[in-house]
Coordinates of C-alpha atoms in Angstrom, one line a residue:
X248 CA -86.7 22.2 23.5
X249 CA -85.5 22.3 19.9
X250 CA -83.6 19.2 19.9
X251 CA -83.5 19.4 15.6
X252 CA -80.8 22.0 16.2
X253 CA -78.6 20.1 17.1
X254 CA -76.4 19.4 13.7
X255 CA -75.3 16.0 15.4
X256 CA -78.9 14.9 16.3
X257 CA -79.3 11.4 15.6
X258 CA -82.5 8.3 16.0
X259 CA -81.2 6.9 18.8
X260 CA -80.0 10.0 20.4
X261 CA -83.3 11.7 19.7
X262 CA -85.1 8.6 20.8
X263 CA -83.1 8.3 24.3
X264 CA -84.1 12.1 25.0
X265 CA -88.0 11.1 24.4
X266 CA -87.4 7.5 25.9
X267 CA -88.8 5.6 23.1
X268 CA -86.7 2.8 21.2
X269 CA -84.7 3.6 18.2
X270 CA -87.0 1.1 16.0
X271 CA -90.4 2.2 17.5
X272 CA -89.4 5.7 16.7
X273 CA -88.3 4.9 13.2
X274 CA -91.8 3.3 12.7
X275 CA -93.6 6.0 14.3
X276 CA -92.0 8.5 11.6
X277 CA -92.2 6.0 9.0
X278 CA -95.8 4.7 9.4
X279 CA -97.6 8.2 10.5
X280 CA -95.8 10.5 8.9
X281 CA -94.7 8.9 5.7
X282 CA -90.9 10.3 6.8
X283 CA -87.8 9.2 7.4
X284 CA -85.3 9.8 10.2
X285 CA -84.1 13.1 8.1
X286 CA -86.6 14.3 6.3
X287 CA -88.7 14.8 9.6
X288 CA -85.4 16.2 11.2
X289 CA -84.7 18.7 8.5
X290 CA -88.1 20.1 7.7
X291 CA -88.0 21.1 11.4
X292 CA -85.1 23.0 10.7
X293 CA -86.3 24.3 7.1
X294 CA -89.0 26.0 9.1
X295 CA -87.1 27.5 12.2
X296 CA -84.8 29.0 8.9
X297 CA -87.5 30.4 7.6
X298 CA -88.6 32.0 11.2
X299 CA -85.4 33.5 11.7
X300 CA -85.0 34.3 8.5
X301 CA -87.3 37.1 8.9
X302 CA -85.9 38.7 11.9
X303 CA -84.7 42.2 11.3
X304 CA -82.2 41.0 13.6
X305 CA -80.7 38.8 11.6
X306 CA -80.5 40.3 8.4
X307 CA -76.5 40.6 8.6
X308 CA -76.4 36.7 8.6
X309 CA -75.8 35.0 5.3
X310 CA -78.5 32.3 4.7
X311 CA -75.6 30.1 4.7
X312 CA -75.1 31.0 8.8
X313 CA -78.7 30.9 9.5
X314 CA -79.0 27.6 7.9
X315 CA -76.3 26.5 10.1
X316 CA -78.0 28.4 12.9
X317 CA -80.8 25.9 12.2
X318 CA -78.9 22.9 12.9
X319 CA -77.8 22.2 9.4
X320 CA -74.3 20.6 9.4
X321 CA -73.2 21.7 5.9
X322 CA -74.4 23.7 2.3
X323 CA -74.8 21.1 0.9
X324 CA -77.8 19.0 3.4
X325 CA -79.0 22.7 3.1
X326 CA -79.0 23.0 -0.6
X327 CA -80.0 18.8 -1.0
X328 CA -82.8 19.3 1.4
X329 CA -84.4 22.2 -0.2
X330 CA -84.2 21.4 -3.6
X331 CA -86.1 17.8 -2.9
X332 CA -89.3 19.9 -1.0
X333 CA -89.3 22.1 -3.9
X334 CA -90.1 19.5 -6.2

């Protein structure tokens, strides 16, 4: 399951799907991944962009609709996102 695709995805409705408690799974990101909620969320969906990206059978998509195809909600989480990993 790709539950990051979801543009609606949420803690607690990520954590009910892996029955874990919002809080423990907050600390769990926090504490061994050195992420947030969002940031773990979205670099999911920064590298299933890049995946599909690269499929000849996608190259009539804008990156615009792929990033939406990745379960980003708008341009400008995209665009946010993207611009924070780069530096």
């Amino acid at each position: 399951e790709m539950p990051f695709l979801k543009a609606d995805i949420s803690l607690r409705n990520l954590a009910g799907e892996i029955n874990l408690h919002p809080n423990k799974l907050s600390w769990l990101l926090n504490e061994k991944l050195g992420q947030n909620f969002n940031d773990f969320i979205n670099s999911h969906r920064v590298e299933h962009f890049k995946e599909i990206a690269l499929l000849p059978a996608n190259s009539h998509i804008t990156l615009l609709g792929l990033a939406y195809d990745s379960g980003f909600n708008s341009k400008t989480v995209f665009n946010t996102f993207l611009k924070r990993k780069r530096e």
